[in-house]
Coordinates of C-alpha atoms and ligand atoms in Angstrom, one line a residue:
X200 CA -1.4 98.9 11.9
X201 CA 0.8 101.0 14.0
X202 CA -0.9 100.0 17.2
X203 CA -0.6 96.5 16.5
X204 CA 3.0 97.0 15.9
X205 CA 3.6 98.5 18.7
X206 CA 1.4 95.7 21.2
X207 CA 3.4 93.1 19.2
X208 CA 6.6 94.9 20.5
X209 CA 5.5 94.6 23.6
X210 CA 4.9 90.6 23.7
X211 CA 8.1 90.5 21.4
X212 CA 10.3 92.4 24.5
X213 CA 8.2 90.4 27.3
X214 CA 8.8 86.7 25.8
X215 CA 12.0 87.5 24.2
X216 CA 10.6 86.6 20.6
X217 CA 12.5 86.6 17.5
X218 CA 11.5 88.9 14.4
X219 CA 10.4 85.5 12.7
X220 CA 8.2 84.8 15.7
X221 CA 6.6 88.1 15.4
X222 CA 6.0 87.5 11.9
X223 CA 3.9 84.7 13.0
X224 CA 1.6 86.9 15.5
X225 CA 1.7 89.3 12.3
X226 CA 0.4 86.8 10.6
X227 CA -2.1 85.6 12.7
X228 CA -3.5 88.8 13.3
X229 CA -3.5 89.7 9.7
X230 CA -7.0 88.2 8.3
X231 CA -6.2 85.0 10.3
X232 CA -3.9 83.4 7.8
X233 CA -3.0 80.3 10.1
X234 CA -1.6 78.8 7.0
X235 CA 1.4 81.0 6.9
X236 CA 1.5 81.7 10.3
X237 CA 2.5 77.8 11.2
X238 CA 4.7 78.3 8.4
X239 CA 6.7 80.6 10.4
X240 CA 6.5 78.9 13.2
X241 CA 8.2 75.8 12.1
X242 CA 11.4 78.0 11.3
X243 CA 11.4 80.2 14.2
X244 CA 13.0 79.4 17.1
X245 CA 10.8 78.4 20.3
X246 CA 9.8 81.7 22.1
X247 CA 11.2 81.2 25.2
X248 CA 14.7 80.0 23.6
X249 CA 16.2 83.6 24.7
X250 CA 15.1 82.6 28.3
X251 CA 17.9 80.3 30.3
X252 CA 15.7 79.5 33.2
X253 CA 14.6 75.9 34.0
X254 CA 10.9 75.7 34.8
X255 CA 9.3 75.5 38.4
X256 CA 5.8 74.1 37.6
X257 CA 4.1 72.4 40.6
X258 CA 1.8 68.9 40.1
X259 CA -1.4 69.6 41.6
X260 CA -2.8 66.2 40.4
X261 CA -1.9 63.5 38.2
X262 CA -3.0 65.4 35.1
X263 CA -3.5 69.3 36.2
X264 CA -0.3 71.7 37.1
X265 CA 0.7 74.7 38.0
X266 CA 2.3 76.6 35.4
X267 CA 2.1 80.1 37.5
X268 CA 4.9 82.9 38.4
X269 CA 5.1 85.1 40.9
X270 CA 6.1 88.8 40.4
X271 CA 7.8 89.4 44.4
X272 CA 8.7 92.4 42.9
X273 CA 5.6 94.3 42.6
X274 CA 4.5 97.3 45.1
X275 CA 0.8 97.6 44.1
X276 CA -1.6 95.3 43.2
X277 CA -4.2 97.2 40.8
X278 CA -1.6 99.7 41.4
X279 CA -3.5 100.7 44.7
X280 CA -2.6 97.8 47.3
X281 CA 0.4 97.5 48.8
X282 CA 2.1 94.5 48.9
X283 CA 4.5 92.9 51.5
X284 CA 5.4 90.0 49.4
X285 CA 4.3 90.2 46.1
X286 CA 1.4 88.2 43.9
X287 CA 0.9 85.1 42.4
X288 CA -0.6 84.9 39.1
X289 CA -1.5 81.1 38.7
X290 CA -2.3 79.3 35.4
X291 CA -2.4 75.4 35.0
X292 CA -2.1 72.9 32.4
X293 CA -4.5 69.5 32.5
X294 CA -2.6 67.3 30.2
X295 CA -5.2 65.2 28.7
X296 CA -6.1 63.6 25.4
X297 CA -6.3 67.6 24.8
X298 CA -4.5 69.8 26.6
X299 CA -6.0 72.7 28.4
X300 CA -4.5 76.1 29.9
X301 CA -6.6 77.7 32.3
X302 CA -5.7 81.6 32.2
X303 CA -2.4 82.8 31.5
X304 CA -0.4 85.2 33.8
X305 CA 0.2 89.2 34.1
X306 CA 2.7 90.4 31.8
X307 CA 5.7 91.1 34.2
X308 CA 6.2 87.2 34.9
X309 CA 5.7 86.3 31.3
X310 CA 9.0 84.9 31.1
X311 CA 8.3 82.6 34.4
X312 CA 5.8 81.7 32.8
X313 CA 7.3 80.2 29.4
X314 CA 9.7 78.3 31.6
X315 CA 7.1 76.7 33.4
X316 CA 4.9 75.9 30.7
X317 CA 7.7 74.7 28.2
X318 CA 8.6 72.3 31.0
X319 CA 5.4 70.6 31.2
X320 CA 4.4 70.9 28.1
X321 CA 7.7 68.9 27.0
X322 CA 7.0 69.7 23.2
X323 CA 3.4 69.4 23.4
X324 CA 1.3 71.7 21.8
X325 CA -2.0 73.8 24.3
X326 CA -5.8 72.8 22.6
X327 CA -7.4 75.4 24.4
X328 CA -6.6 78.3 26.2
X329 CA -9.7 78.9 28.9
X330 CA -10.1 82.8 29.3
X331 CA -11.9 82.6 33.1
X332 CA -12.0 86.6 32.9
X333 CA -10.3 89.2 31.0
X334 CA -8.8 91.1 33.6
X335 CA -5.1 91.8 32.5
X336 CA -2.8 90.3 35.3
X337 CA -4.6 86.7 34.0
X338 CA -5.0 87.7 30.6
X339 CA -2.0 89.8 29.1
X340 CA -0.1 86.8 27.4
X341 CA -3.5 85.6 25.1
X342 CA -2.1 87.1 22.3
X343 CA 1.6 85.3 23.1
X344 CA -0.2 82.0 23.1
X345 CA -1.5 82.2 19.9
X346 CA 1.6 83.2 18.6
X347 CA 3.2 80.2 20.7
X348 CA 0.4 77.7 19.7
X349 CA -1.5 78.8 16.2
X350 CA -3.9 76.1 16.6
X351 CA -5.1 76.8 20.1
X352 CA -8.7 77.7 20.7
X353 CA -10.1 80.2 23.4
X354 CA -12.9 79.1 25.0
X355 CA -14.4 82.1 27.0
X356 CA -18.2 83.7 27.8
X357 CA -19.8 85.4 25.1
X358 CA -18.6 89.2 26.9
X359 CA -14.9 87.5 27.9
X360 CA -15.0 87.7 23.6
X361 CA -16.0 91.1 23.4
X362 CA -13.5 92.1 26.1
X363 CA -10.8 90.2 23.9
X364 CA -11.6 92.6 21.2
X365 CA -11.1 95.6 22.9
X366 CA -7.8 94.0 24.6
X367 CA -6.5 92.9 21.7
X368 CA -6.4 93.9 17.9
X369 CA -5.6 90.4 16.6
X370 CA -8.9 88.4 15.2
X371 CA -9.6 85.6 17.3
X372 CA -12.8 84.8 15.6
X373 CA -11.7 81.2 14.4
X374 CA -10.7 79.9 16.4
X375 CA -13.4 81.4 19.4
X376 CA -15.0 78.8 21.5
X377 CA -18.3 80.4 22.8
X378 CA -19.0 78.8 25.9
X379 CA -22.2 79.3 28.9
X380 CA -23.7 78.1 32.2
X381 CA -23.5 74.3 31.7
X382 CA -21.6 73.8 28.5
X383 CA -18.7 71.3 29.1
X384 CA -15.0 71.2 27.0
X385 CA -14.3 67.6 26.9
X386 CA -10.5 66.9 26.9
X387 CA -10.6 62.6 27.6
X388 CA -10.4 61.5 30.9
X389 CA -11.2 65.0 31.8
X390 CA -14.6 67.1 31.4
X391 CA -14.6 71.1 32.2
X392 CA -17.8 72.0 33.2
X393 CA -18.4 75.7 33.4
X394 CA -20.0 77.8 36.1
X395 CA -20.8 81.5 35.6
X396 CA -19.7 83.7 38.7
X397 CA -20.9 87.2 37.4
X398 CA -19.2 90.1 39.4
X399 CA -16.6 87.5 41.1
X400 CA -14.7 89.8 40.0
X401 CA -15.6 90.9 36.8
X402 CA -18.8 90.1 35.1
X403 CA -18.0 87.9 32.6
X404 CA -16.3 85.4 34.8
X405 CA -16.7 81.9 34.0
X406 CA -15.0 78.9 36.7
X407 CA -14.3 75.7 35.3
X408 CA -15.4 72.5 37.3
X409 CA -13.6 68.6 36.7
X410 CA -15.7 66.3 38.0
X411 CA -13.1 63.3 37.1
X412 CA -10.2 65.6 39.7
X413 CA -12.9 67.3 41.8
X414 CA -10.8 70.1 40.4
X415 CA -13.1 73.6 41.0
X416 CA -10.9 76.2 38.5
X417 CA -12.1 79.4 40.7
X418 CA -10.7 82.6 38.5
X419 CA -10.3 85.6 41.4
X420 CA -12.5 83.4 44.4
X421 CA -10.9 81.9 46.7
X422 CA -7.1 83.6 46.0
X423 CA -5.0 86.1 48.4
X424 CA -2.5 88.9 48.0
X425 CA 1.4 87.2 48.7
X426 CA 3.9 85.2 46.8
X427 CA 4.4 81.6 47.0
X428 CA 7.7 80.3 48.6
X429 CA 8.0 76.8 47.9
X430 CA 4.8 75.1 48.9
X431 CA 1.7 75.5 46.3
X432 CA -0.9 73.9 49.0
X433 CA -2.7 75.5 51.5
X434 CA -2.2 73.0 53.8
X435 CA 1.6 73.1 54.1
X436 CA 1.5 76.5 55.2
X437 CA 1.0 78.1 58.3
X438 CA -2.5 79.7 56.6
X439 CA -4.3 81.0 59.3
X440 CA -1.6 83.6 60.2
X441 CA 0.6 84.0 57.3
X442 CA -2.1 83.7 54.4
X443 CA -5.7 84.6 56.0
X444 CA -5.1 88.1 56.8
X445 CA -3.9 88.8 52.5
X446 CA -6.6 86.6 51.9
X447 CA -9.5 88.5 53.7
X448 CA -7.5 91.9 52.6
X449 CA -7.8 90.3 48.7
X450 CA -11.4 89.2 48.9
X451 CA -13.1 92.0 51.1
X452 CA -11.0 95.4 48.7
X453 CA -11.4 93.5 45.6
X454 CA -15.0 91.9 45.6
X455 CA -16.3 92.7 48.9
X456 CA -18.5 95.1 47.0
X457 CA -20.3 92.2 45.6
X458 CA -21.4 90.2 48.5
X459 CA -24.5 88.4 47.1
X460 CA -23.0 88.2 43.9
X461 CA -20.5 85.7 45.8
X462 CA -23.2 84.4 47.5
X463 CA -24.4 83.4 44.3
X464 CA -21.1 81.2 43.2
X465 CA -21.0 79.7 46.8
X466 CA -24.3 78.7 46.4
X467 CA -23.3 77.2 42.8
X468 CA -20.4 75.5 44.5
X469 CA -22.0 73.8 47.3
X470 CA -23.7 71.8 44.3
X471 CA -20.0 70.1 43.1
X472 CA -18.1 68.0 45.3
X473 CA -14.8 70.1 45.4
X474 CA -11.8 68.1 46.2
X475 CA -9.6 71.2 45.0
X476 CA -10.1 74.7 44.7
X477 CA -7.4 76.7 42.4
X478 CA -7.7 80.2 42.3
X479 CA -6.3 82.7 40.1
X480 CA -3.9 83.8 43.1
X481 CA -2.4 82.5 46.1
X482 CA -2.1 78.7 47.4
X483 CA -4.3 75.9 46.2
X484 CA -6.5 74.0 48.5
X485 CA -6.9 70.5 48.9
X486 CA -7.2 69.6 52.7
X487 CA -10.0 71.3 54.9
X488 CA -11.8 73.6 51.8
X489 CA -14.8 74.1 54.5
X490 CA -12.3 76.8 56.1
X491 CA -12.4 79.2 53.3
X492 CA -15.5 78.5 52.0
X493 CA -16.2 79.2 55.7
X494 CA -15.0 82.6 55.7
X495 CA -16.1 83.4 52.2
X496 CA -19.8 82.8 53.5
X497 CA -18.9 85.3 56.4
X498 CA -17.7 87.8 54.2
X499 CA -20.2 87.5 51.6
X500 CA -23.1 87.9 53.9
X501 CA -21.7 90.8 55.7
X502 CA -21.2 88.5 58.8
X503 CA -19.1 89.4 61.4
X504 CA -16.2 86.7 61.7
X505 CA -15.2 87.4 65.2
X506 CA -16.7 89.5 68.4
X507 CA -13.7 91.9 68.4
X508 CA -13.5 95.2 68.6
X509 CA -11.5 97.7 66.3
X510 CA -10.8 101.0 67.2
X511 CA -10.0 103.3 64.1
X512 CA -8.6 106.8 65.5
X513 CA -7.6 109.9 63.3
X514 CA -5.7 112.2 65.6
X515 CA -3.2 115.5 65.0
X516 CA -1.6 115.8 68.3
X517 CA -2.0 113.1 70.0
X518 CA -5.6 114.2 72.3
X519 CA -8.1 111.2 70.1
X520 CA -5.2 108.8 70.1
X521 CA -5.2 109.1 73.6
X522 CA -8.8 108.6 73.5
X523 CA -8.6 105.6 71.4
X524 CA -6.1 103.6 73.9
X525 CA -7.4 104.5 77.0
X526 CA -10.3 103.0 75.5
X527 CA -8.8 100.0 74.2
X528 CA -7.5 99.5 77.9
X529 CA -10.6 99.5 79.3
X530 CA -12.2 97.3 77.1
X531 CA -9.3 94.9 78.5
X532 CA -10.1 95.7 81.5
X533 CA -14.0 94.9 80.8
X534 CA -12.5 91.1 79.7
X535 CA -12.6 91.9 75.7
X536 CA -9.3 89.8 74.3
X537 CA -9.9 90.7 70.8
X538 CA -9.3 94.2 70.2
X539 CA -7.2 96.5 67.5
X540 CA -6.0 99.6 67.1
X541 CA -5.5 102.0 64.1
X542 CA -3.9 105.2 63.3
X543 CA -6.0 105.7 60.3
X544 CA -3.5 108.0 58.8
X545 CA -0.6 105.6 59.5
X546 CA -2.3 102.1 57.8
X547 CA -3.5 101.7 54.5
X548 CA -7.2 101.8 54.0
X549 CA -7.1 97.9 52.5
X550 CA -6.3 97.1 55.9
X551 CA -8.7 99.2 57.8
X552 CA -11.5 97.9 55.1
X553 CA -10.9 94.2 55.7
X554 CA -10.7 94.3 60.0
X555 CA -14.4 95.9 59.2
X556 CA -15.4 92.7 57.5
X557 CA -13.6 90.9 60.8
X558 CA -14.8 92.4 63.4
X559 CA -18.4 92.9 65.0
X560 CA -17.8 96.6 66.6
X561 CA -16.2 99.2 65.2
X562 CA -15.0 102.5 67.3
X563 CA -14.3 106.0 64.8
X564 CA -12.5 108.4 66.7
X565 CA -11.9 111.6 64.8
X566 CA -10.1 114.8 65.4
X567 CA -12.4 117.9 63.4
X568 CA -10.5 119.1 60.8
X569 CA -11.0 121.8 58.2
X570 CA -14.6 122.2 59.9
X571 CA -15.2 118.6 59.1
X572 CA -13.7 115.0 60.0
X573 CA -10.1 114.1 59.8
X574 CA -9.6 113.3 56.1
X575 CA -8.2 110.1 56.4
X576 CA -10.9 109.2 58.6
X577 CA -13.0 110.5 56.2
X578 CA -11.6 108.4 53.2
X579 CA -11.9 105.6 55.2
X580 CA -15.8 106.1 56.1
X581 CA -16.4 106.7 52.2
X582 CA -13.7 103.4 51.8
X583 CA -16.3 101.5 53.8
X584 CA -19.7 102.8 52.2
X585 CA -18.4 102.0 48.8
X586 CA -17.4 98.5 49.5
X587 CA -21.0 97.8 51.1
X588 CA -19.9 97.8 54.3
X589 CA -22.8 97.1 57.0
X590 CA -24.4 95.3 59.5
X591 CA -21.8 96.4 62.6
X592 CA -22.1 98.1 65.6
X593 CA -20.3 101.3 66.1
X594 CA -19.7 104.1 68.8
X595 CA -18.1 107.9 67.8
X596 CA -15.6 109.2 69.7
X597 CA -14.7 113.3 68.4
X598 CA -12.2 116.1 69.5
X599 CA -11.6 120.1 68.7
X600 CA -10.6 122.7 70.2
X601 CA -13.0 125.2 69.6
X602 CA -16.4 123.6 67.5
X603 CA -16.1 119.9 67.4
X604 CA -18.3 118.7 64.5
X605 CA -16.7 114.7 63.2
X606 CA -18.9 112.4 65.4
X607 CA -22.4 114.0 63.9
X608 CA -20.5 113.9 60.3
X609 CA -19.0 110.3 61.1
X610 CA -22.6 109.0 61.4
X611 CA -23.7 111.1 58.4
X612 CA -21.7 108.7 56.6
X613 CA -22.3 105.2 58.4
X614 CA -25.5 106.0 58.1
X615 CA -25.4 105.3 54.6
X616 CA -24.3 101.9 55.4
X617 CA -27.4 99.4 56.2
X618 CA -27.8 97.7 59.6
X619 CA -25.6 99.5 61.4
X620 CA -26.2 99.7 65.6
X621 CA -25.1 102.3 67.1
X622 CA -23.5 101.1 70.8
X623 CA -23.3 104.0 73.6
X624 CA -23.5 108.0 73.4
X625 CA -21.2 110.1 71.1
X626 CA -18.0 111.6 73.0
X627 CA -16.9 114.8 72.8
X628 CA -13.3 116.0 73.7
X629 CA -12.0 119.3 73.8
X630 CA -8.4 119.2 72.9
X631 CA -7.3 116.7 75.3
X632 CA -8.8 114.1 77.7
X633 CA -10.2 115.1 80.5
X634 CA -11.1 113.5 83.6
X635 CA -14.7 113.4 82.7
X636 CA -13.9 111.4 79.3
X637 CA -11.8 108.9 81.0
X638 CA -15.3 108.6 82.8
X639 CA -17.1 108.6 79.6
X640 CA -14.8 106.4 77.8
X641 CA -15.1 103.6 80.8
X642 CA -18.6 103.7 80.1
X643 CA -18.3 103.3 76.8
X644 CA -16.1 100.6 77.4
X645 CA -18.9 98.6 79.6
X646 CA -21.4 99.2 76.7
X647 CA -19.3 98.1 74.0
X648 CA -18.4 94.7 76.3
X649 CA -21.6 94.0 77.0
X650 CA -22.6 94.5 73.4
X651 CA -19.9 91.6 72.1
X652 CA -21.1 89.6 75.1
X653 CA -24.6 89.8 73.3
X654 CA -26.3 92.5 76.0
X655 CA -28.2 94.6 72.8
X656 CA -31.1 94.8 74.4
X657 CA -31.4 98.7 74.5
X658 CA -31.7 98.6 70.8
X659 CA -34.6 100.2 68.6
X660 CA -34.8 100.8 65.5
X661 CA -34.5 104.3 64.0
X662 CA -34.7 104.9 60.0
X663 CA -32.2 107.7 58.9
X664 CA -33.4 110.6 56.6
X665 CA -30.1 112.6 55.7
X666 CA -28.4 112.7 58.6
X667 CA -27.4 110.6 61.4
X668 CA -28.7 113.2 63.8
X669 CA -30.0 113.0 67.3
X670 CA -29.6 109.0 67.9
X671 CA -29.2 107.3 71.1
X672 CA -27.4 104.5 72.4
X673 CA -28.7 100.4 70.8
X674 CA -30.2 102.7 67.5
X675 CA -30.0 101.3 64.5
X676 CA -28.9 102.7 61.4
X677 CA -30.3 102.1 58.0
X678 CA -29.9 103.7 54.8
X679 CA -31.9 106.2 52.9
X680 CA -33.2 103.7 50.8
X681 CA -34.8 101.7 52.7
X682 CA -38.1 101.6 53.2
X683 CA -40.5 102.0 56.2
X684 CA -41.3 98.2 55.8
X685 CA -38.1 97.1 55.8
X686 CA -37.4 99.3 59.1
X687 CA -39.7 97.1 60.8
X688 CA -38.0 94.0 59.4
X689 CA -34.5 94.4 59.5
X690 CA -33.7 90.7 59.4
X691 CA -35.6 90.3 56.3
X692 CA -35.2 93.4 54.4
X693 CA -31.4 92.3 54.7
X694 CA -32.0 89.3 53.2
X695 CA -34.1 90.2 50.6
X696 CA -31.1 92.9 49.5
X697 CA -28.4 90.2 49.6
X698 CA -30.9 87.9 47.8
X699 CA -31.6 90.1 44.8
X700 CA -28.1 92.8 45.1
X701 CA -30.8 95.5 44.7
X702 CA -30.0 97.7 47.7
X703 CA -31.1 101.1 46.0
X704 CA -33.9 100.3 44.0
X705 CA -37.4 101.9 43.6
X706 CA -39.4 99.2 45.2
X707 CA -41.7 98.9 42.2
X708 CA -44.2 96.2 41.4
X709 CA -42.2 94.4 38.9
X710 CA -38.2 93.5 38.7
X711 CA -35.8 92.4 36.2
X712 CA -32.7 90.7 36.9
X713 CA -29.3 91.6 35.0
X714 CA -27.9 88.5 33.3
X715 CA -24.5 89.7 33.4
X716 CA -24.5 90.1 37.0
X717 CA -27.6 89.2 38.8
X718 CA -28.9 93.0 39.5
X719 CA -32.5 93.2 40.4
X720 CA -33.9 96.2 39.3
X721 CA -37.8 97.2 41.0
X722 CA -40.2 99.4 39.3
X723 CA -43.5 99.8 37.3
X724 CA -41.6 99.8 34.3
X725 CA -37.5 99.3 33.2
X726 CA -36.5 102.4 31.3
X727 CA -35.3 101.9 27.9
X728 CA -32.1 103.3 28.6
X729 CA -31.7 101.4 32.2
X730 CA -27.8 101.0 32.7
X731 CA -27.1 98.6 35.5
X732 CA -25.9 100.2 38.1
X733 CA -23.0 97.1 39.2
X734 CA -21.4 96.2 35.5
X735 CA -22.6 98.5 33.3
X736 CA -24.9 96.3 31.2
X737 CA -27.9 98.1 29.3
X738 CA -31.5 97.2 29.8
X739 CA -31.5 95.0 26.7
X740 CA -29.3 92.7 28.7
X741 CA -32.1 92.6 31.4
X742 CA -35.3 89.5 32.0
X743 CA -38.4 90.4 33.3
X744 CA -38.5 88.1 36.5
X745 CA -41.7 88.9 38.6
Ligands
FEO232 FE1 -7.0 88.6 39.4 FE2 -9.9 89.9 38.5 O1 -8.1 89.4 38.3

């Protein structure tokens, strides 16, 4: 009881509630004594009456709206990635015959959020509240919105449910609307139709299609990092340079993990005939959805969206950053446009991660440090491995002043990564440059062109045991876990990992697939007390499927 106090005094200090208004949540919660709880609601004053805003929802269609906010405020998203200009949390109304709200909003814009929804509502009462996933920045205000509406319904997966419970203390049990792959919420004119997209982000996510708008209700795919300023469609906006970068930054550090997962739910998608796509986050698309769907097939198949080169460089004095430009010159001078620099140390990882999911070649230039590579260079490597990073080329560049050891580790460490070409010979400096690694980086520089301008063929393949050791220029890199077959079919073994999300498994006879989230597991058998090793579910929540 104390706990549930002290979660009510949270919604009561975030939506500005009255004591009688709490009394209703009290209520609610208490054994689900709707009764008295609409009692108390006909006497309390409406829950955003302490708020003096006017709302700023945004008509999307005739019937659907935007009932977002937008917390410009906020430093960290996840409390790990910066922010320039703050996040959009986006909910929306369809005002039918019964009136739907799809997610609600994090709980530092709650009172945004009242505004906005009061003003569309215009003393109209919500049907169901549609729970896509039960992440907190789309979730927080459930509990407000039974206390606003006591007759709404939540219609969520059968694990958004469990997640409620361990979210919440108050019993949503009737008024729970189980729903699954298929099943449909009518609400008049309009139909939701609901599409599970395991792992996009979390694995209960459920999207929500209208046939009637051609509205596709997208949870976390398809959103972006930023505020809105004014305009709510992705065509008004100059997209391509002030939104694709946060997009690509959003997608690839928060489910670039889960590449064929997404490939999945864009394989789903290309089934509906999507007129609009509204995201959790970010602008809503109505004009020229092949762009993003575009990318998203690039970044979910580990495709390379642009020959370009990046050059990440960890340097102490100075000696690898010189390396990195003089570099990055001549690869200008070699006719290469599209080319970045990074001081690893300087720019944040979320950053460095998504120009990996850009860019074809990738340059690691590394100072040795502590006996080992440049930490941030290091946390970057690691950054990369654990977001599935693969399929690039890549060259080392390394400097000490008395062992150097980082390009022999760097490659320990792609080498984890699968598909990875390695493009010219490792260079060594010594302190500083020296005339004979302005000579080896021009070389370099001609390899790496040719490479963008298609010229691979010095490549081999080479399958890595523990180490990255002893490679040579057009090797390629694969992980420990693949096999010797799939050495000799790159191309396929690739696709068969992105297919089944089973990179790591025992390449067994059989396989089960996770429900949750698509997880293949291979082996004679599926241990009792299999966990999957992508959402957590047990092996109970495993099929046998070959
Ligand atoms: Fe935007 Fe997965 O929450």
């Amino acid at each position: 009881m104390e706990s549930n106090t002290s979660r009510r005094t949270f919604i009561k200090a975030a939506a500005g509630a009255t004591a009688a208004t709490a009394a209703v949540a009290a209520a609610s919660t208490m054994g689900g004594q709707q009764a008295q709880a609409q009692e108390a609601a006909t006497s309390a004053p409406k829950l955003n009456d302490m708020f003096a805003g006017r709302g700023n929802a945004r008509q999307v269609t005739d019937d659907i709206w935007w009932v977002g906010a937008a917390d410009k405020r906020l430093a960290l998203f996840e409390n790990a990635y910066p922010l320039e200009q703050g996040m959009t949390y986006n909910s929306y109304l369809v005002m039918d015959d019964k009136v739907a709200l799809i997610d609600t909003v994090d709980r530092a814009v709650v009172g945004q959020y009242l505004e906005n929804l009061n003003a569309v509502l215009d003393g109209r009462s919500v049907d169901y509240l549609v729970v896509d996933h039960m992440e907190p920045d789309h979730s927080s205000a459930i509990d407000l919105m039974i206390s606003k509406f006591p007759n709404i319904q939540i219609v969520t997966s059968a694990k958004g449910a469990a997640l409620i419970g361990q979210f919440f203390e108050t019993d949503i049990s009737d008024r729970l609307v189980t729903v699954a792959e298929g099943d449909t919420l009518e609400l008049g004119a309009h139909t939701l139709s609901f599409v599970e997209a395991p792992m996009v982000h979390w694995p209960e996510v459920l999207m929500a299609y209208d046939a009637a708008s051609g509205v596709l209700f997208s949870a976390d795919a398809f959103g972006s990092f930023n505020s809105l300023d004014g305009n709510i469609f992705a065509d008004q906006v100059d997209y391509d340079n002030d939104w694709m970068p946060e997009a690509r930054r959003f997608y690839t550090n928060i489910v670039g993990k889960y590449g064929p997962q997404v490939q999945a739910a864009l394989e789903k998608a290309s089934t509906l005939d999507i007129k609009f796509i509204c995201s959790t986050h970010g602008l809503v698309w109505r004009k020229d959805t092949d762009k993003i769907l575009d990318k998203y097939t690039h970044w979910a198949t580990y495709e390379p969206e642009d020959k370009a080169v990046v050059i990440y460089y960890g340097s102490i004095y100075g000696g690898t950053e010189n390396a990195a430009n003089i570099l990055a010159t001549k690869l200008s001078e070699e006719g290469i446009s599209n080319v970045k620099v990074y001081d690893v140390a300087k720019t944040h990882k979320s950053w460095l991660l998504a120009e990996a999911f850009r860019a074809s070649h990738l340059v690691f230039c590394s100072c040795t440090y502590n006996m080992g590579i440049f930490t941030p260079m290091k946390e970057l490597l690691n950054y990369l491995v654990d977001h599935n990073m693969q399929n690039r080329h890549v060259s080392f560049v390394e400097n000490g002043s008395w062992q150097p050891v980082a390009a022999g580790l760097m490659r320990n460490i792609v080498a984890q990564m699968s598909d990875m070409t390695l493009v010219g010979s490792d260079i060594t400096l010594m302190s500083t440059v020296s005339d004979q690694n302005v000579e080896e980086l021009g070389t370099l520089a001609k390899q790496i062109a040719a490479s963008v301008n298609g010229d691979d063929s010095s490549s081999d393949l080479l399958t890595m045991a523990d180490g990255a050791t002893n490679v040579s220029a057009g090797d390629v890199m694969h992980t420990n876990a693949d096999t010797a077959a799939q050495a000799a079919a790159p191309s396929a073994a690739a696709s068969s990992a992105a297919e089944s999300a089973s990179a790591g498994t025992s390449g067994g006879a059989s396989q089960w697939k996770c429900k949750i989230c698509g997880y293949v597991y291979e082996g004679d058998s599926l241990p009792a007390d299999f966990v999957c090793p992508i959402c957590g579910a047990s092996a109970d929540e495993f099929e046998k499927i070959a």
